[in-house]
Tab-separated table of C-alpha atoms in Angstrom:
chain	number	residue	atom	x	y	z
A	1	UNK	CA	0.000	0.000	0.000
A	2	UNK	CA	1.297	3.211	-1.084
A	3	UNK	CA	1.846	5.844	1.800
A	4	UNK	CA	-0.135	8.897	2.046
A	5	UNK	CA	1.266	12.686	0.973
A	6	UNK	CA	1.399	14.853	3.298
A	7	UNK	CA	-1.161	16.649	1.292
A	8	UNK	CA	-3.423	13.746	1.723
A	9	UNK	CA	-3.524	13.812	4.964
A	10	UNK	CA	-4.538	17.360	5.155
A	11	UNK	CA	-7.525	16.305	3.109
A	12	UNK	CA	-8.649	13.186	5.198
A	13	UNK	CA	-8.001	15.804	8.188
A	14	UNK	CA	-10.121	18.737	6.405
A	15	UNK	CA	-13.007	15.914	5.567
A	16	UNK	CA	-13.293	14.418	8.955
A	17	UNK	CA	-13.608	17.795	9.834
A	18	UNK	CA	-16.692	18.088	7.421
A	19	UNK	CA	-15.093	20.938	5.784
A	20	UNK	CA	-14.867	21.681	2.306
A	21	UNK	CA	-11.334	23.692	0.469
A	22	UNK	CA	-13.432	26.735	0.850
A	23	UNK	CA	-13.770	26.391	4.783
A	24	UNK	CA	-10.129	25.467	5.300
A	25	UNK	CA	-8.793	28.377	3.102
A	26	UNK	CA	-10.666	30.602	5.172
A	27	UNK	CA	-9.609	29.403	8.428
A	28	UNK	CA	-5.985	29.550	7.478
A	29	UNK	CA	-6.085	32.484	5.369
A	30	UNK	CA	-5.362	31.456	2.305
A	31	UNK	CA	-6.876	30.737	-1.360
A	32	UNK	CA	-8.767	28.066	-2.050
A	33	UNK	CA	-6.080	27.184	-5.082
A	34	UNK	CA	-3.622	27.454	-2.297
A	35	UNK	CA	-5.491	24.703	-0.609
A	36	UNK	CA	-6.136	22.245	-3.771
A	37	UNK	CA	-2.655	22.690	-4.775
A	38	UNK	CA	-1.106	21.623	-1.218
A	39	UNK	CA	-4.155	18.408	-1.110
A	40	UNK	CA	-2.620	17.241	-4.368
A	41	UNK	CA	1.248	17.635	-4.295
A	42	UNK	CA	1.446	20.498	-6.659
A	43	UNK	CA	2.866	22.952	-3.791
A	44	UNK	CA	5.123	21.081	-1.433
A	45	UNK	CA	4.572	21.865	2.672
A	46	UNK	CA	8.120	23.340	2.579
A	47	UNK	CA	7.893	25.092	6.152
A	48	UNK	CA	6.893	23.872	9.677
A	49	UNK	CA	4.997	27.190	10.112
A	50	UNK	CA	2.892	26.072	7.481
A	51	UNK	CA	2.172	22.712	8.540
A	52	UNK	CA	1.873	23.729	12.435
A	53	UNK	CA	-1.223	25.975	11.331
A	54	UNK	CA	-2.701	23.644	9.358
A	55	UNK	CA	-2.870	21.087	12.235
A	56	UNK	CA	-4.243	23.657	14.345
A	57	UNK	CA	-7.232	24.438	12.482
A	58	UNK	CA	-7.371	21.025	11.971
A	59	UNK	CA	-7.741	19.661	15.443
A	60	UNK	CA	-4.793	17.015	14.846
A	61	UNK	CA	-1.337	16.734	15.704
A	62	UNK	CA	1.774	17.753	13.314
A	63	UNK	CA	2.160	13.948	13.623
A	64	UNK	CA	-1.228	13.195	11.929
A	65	UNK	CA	-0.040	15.269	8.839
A	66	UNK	CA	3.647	14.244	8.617
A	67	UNK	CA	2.795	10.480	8.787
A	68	UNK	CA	5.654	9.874	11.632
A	69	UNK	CA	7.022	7.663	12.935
A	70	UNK	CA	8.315	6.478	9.959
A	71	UNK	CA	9.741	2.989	9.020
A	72	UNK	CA	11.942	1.456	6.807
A	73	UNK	CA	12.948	-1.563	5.813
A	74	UNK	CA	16.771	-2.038	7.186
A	75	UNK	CA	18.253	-1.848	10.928
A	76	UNK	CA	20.522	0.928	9.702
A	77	UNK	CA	18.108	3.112	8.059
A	78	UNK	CA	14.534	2.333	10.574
A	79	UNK	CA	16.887	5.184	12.741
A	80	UNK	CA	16.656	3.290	16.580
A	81	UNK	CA	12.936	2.652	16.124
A	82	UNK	CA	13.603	-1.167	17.509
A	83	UNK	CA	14.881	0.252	20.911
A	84	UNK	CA	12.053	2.204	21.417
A	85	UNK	CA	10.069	-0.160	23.312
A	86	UNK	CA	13.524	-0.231	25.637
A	87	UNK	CA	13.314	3.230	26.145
A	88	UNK	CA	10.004	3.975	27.034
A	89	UNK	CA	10.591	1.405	29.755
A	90	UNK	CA	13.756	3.158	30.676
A	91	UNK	CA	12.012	6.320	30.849
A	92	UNK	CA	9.237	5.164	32.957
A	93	UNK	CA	11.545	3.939	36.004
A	94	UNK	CA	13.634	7.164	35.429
A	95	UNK	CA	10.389	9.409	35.996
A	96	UNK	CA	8.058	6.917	38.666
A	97	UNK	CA	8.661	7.873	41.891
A	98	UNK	CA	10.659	4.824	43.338
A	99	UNK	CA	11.257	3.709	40.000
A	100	UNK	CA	15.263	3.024	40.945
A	101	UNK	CA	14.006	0.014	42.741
A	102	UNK	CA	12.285	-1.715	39.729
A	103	UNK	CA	15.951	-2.035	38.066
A	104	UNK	CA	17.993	-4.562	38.838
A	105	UNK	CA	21.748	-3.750	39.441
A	106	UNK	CA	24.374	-5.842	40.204
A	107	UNK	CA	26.739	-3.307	41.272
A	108	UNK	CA	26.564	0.285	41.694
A	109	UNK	CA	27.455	2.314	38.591
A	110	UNK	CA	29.695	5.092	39.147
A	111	UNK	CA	30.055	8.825	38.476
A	112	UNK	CA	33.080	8.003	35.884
A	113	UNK	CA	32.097	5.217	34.381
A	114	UNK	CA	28.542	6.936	33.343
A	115	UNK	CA	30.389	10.190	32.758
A	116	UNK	CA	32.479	8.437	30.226
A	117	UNK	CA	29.436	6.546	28.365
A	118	UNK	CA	27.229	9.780	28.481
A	119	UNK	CA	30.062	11.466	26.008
A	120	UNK	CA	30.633	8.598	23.564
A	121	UNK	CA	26.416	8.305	23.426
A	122	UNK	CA	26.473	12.370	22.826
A	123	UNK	CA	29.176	11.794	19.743
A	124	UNK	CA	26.537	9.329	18.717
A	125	UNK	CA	23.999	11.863	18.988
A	126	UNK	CA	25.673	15.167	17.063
A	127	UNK	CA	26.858	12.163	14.177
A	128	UNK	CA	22.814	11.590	13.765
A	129	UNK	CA	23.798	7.648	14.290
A	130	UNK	CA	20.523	7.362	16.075
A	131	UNK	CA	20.362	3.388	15.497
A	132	UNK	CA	23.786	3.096	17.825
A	133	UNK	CA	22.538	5.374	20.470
A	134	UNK	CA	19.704	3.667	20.831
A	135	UNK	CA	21.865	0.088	21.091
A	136	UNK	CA	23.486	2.246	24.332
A	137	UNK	CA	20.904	4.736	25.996
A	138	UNK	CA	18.350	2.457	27.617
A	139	UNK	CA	20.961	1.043	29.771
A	140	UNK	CA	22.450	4.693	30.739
A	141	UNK	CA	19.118	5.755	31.474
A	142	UNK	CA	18.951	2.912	33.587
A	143	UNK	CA	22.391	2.618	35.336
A	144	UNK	CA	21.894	6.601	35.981
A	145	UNK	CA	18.261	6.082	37.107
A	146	UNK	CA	20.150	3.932	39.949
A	147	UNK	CA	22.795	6.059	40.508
A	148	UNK	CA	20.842	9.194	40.622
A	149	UNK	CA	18.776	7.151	43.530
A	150	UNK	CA	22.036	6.144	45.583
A	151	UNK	CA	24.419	9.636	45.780
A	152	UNK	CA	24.335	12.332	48.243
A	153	UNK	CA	26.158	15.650	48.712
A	154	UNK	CA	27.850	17.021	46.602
A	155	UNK	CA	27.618	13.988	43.530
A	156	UNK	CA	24.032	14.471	43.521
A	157	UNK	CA	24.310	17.539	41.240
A	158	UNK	CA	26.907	15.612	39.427
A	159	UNK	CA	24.586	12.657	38.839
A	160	UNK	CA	21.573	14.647	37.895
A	161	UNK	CA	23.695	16.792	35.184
A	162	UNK	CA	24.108	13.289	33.622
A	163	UNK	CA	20.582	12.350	33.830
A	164	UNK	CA	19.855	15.640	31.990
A	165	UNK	CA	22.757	15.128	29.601
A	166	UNK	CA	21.230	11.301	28.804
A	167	UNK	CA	17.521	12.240	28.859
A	168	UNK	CA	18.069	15.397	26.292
A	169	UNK	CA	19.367	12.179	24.081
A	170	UNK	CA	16.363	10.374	24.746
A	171	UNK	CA	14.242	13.543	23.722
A	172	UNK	CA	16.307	14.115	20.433
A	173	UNK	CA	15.880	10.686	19.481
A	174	UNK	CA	12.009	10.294	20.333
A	175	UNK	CA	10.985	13.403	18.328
A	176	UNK	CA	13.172	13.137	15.156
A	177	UNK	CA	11.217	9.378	15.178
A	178	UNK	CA	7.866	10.896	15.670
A	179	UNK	CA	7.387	9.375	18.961
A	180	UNK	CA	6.417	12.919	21.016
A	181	UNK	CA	5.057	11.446	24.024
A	182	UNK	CA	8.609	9.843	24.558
A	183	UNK	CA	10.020	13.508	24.523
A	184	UNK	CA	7.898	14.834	26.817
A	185	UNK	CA	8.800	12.146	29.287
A	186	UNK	CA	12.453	12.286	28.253
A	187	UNK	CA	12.189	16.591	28.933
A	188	UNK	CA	10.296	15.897	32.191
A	189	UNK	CA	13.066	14.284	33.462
A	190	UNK	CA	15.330	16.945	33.037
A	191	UNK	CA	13.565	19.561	34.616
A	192	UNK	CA	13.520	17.000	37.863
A	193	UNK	CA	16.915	16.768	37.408
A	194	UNK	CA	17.371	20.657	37.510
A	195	UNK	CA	15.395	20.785	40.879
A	196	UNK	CA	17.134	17.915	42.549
A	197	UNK	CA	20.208	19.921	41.921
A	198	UNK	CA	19.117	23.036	42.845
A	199	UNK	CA	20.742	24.587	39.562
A	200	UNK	CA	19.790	27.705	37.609
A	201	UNK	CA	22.249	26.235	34.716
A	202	UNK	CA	20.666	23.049	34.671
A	203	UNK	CA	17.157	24.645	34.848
A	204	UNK	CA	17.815	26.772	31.601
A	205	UNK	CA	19.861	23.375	29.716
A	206	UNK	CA	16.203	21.531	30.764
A	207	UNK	CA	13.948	24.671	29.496
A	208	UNK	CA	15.568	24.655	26.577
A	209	UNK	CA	15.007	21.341	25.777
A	210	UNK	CA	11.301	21.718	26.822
A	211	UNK	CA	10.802	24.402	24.087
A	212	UNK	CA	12.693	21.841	21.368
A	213	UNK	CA	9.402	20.061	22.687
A	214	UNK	CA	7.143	22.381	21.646
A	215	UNK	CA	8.974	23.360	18.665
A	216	UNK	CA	8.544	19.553	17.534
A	217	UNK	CA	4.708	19.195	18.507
A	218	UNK	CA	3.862	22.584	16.931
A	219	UNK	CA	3.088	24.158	20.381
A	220	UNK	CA	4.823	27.681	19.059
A	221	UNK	CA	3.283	29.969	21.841
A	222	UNK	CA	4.145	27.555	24.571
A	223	UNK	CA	7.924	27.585	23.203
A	224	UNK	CA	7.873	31.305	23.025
A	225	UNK	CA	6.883	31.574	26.267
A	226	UNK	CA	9.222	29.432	27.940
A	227	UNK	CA	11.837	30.632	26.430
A	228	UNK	CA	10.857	34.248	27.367
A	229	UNK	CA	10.312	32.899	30.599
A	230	UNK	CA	13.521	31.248	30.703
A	231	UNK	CA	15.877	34.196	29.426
A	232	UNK	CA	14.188	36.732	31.902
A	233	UNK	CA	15.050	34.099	35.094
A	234	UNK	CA	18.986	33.724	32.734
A	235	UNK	CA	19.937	37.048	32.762
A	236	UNK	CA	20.996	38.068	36.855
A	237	UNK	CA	23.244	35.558	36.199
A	238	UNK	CA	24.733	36.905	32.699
A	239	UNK	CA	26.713	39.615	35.205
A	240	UNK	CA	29.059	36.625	35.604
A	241	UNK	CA	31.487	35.552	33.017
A	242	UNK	CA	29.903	31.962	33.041
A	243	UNK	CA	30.335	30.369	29.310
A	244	UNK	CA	27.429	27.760	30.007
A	245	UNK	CA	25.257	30.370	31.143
A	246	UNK	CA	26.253	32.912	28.274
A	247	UNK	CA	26.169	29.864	25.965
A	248	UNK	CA	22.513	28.659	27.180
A	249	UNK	CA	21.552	32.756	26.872
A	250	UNK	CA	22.296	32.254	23.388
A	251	UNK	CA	20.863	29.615	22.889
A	252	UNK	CA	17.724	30.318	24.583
A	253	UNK	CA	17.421	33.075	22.078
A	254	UNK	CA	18.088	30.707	19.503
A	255	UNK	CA	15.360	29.079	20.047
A	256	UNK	CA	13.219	32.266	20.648
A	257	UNK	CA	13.969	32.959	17.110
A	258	UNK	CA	12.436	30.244	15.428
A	259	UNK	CA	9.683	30.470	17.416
A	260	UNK	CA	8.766	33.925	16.623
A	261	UNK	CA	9.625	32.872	13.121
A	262	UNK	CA	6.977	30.007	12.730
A	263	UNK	CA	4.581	32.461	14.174
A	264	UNK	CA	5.443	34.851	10.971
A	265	UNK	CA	6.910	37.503	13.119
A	266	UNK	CA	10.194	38.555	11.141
A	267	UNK	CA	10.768	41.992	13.719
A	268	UNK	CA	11.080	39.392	16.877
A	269	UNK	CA	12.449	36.505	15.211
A	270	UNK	CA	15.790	38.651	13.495
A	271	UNK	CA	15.477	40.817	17.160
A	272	UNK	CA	16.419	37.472	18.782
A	273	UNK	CA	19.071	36.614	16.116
A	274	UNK	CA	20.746	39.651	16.812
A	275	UNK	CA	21.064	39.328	20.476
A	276	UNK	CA	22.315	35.199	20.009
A	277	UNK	CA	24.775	36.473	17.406
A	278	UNK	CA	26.220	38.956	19.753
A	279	UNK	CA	26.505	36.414	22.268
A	280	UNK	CA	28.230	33.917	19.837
A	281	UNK	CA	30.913	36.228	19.321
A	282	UNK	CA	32.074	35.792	23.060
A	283	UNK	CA	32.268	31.721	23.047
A	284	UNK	CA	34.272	29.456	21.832
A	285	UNK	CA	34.328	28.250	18.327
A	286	UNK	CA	33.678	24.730	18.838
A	287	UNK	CA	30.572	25.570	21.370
A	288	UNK	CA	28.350	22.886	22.695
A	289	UNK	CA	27.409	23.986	25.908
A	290	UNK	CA	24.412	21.009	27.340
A	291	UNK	CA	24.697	19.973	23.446
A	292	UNK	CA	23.132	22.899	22.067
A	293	UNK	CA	25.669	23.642	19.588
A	294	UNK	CA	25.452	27.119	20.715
A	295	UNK	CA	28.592	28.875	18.449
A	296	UNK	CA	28.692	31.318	15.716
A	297	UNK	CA	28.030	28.780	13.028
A	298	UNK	CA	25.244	27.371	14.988
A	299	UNK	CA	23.727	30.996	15.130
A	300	UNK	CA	23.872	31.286	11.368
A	301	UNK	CA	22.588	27.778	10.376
A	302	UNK	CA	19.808	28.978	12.546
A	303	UNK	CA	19.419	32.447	10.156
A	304	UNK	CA	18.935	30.322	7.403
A	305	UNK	CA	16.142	28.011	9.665
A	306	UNK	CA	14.387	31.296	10.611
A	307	UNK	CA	14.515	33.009	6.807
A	308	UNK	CA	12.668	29.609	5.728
A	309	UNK	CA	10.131	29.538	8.320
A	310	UNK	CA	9.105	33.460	7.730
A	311	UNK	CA	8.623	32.475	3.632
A	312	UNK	CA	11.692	34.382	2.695
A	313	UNK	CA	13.450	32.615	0.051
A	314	UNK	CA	16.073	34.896	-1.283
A	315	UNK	CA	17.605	35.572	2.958
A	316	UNK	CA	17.316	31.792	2.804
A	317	UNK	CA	20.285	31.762	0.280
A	318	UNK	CA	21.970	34.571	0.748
A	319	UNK	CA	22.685	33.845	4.561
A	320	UNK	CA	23.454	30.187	3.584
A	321	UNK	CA	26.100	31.870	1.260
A	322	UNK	CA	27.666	33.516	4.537
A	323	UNK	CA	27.605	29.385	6.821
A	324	UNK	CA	31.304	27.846	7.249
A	325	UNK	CA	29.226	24.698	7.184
A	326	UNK	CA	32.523	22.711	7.571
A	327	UNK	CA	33.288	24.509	10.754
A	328	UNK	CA	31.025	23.242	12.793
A	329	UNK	CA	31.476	19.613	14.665
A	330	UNK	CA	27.891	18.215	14.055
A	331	UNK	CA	26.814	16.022	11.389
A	332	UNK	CA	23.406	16.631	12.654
A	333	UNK	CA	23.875	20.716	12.128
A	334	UNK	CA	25.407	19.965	9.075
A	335	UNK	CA	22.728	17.554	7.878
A	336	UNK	CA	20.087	20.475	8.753
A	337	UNK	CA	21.467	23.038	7.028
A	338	UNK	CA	21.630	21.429	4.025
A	339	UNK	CA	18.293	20.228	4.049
A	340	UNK	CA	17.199	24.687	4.788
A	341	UNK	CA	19.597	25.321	2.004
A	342	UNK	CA	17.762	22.728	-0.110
A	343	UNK	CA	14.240	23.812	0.740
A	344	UNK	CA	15.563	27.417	-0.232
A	345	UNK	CA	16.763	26.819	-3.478
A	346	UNK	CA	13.022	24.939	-4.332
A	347	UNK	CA	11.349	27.753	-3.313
A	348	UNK	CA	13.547	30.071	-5.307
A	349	UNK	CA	12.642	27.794	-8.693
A	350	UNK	CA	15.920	26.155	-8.519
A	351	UNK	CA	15.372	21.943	-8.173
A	352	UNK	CA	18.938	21.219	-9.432
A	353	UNK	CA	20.512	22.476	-6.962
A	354	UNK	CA	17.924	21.715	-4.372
A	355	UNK	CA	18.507	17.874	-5.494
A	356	UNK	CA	22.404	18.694	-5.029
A	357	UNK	CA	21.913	19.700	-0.846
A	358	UNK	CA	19.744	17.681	-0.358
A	359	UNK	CA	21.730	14.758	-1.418
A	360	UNK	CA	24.673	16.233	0.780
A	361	UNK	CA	22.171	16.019	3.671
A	362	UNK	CA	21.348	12.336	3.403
A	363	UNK	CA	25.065	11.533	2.884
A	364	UNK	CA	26.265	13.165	5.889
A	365	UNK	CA	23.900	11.924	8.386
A	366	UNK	CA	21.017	9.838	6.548
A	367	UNK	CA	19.098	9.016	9.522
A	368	UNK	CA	18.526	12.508	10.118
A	369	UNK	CA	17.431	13.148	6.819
A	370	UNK	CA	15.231	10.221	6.397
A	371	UNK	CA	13.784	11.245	9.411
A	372	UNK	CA	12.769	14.678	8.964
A	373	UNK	CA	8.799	15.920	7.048
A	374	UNK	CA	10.357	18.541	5.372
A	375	UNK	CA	12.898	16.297	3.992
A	376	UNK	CA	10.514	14.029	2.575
A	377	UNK	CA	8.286	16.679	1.439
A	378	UNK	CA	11.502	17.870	-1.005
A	379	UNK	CA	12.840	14.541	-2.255
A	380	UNK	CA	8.611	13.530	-2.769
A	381	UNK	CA	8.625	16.699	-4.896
A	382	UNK	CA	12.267	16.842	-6.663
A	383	UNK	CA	11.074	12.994	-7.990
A	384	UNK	CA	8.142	14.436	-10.059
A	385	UNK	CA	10.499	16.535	-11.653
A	386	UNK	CA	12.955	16.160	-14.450
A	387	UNK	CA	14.548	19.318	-14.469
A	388	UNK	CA	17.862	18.441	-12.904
A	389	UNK	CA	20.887	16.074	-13.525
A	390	UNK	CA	20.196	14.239	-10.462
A	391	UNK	CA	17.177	12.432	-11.107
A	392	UNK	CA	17.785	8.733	-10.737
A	393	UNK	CA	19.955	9.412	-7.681
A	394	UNK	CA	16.579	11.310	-5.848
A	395	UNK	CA	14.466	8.299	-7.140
A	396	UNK	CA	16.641	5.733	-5.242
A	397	UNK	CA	16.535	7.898	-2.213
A	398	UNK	CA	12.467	8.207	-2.297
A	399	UNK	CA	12.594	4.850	-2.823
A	400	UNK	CA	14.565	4.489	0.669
A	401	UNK	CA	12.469	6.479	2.120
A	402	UNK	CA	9.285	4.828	1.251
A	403	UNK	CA	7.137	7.675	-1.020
A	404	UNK	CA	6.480	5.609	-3.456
């Protein structure tokens, strides 16, 4: 059976609704061409934005529309979807109250033996090899879920950073498989973490997590809230010349920005550019402060996100144009910013070179790519066209992908 389009879905959405193009067009604004056209593939949903507003009028979830989780038909490319079941349960005894005594444990893990397989899981994690982190996180969750139970004084806070490290994993991995409800557990977890060790850095690592949440699910006020929320409770402590807080400041404002841009406000969105940039300037090159990436090439990848979101294809390529892509440490960064670029050069008429980033995406970090709505929204539209060198090599990868 052939999967659905995204632009199917917004019709079986629209008719359960009892709705007709007319009614739906009105209730997001748009023309009712604009409406047949995105029900029957002829205008891809290039932009979150978009397809966060259509849900909402809709009544459904962004899930509902993208067709996550997605699965494919090797170990290597299904992304980690087979230890999902493991870490769901993992995530349940981290978050149940007493849930340390449900785990077995043989000995007592310690602080550097977890501290040690928290940073080879969180290469795993910026590499987008999401199939071998979830081989390894269930267990850490688990090991830490015992630990975290066990210390006192002073390796509490140590303990609980790790938890928070592990459990921002598990919410990375959960979302970019469509499994949301998994993230909000994972995110949960951090913010206990946070209050267990009485940290304002740890609370701002967890908030900004919590807004990736919302970012995912389509929630845009929420995010923009918290992470107003979050900078106003940040900044008594920017007086010091702490690089985690100054890099989780920037960050913060990072994520303000796309935000503000999914909710087509280009004044607020570039406002909170601005202040991230000038906070970039001030941290180190190779930034990656609670894993946010938070550097100067981070801050422009995101330029390019929020130029994309506000409908601005042009700023989408000329800030790409400006990106030292190969600075940055991240296959996952890298991955998403050629997927942006991609989307940007479709939207400015240009599928040749669309199909040309967009293959760079999937060949730096494929599970990402294969992953990702947007994604499959380009490659489902660059394979009904001809107009490009690259043709049979975009077929193959729909094919991988399972459009058709």
């Amino acid at each position: 059976m052939t999967e659905l389009t995204t632009g199917q879905r917004v019709a079986r959405a629209r008719r359960r609704l009892g709705w007709d193009q007319v009614q739906l067009a009105a209730a997001v604004d748009r023309s009712v061409s604009w409406v047949s056209k995105i029900e029957t593939g002829r205008l891809p949903l290039d932009r979150m934005s978009v397809l966060g507003q259509l849900a909402e009028v809709l009544g459904v979830e962004v899930i509902e529309l993208t067709g996550q989780p997605y699965r494919h038909e090797t170990a290597e490319l299904d992304s980690g979807h087979s230890s999902i079941p493991g870490l769901r349960l993992a995530l349940q005894q981290a978050t149940m109250p007493g849930g340390a005594a449900l785990i077995s444990a043989a000995n007592l893990p310690t602080l550097l033996d977890l501290t040690a397989r928290v940073e080879a899981a969180e290469k795993l994690r910026q590499d987008a090899k999401f199939t071998a982190l979830g081989n390894v996180l269930p267990q850490i969750l688990r090991d830490l879920t015992v630990l975290c139970d066990a210390v006192e004084g002073d390796d509490v806070s140590r303990a609980e950073g790790l938890m928070l490290r592990a459990s921002h994993m598990a919410r990375v991995s959960s979302n970019l498989l469509g499994h949301h409800d998994l993230g909000w557990s994972a995110v949960q977890r951090e913010l206990v973490a946070a209050e267990r060790a009485d940290s304002p850095v740890l609370r701002a690592a967890a908030r900004w997590d919590l807004c990736g949440v919302w970012l995912h699910e389509g929630e845009l006020g929420a995010a923009r809230d918290m992470a107003r929320k979050a900078l106003d409770d940040l900044e008594p402590h920017m007086a010091t010349a702490d690089q985690a807080v100054r890099s989780l400041w920037g960050a913060m404002h990072l994520r303000a920005a796309v935000a503000w841009s999914r909710l087509w406000d280009r004044s607020e969105a570039e406002s909170h550019l601005a202040e991230a940039r000038q906070v970039a300037a001030g941290v180190a090159e190779n930034g990656n402060v609670f894993q946010t990436q938070f550097n100067a090439v981070n801050t422009e990848i995101h330029s390019v996100e929020v130029s994309l979101e506000l409908g601005h294809p042009r700023d989408v390529l000329s800030r790409a144009e400006l990106v030292g892509i190969e600075r940055i440490a991240s296959g996952e960064r890298q991955s998403h910013f050629w997927v942006c670029t991609a989307v940007g050069q479709m939207m400015n008429g240009k599928p040749a070179l669309a199909a040309d980033a967009i293959l760079k995406a999937d060949v730096i970090a494929p599970q990402h790519v294969r992953n990702r709505p947007i994604a499959r929204n380009l490659v489902d539209d660059l394979r009904s066209s001809d107009r490009h060198a690259h043709s049979a090599e975009i077929r193959r990868l729909a094919t991988s992908m399972k459009l058709g």
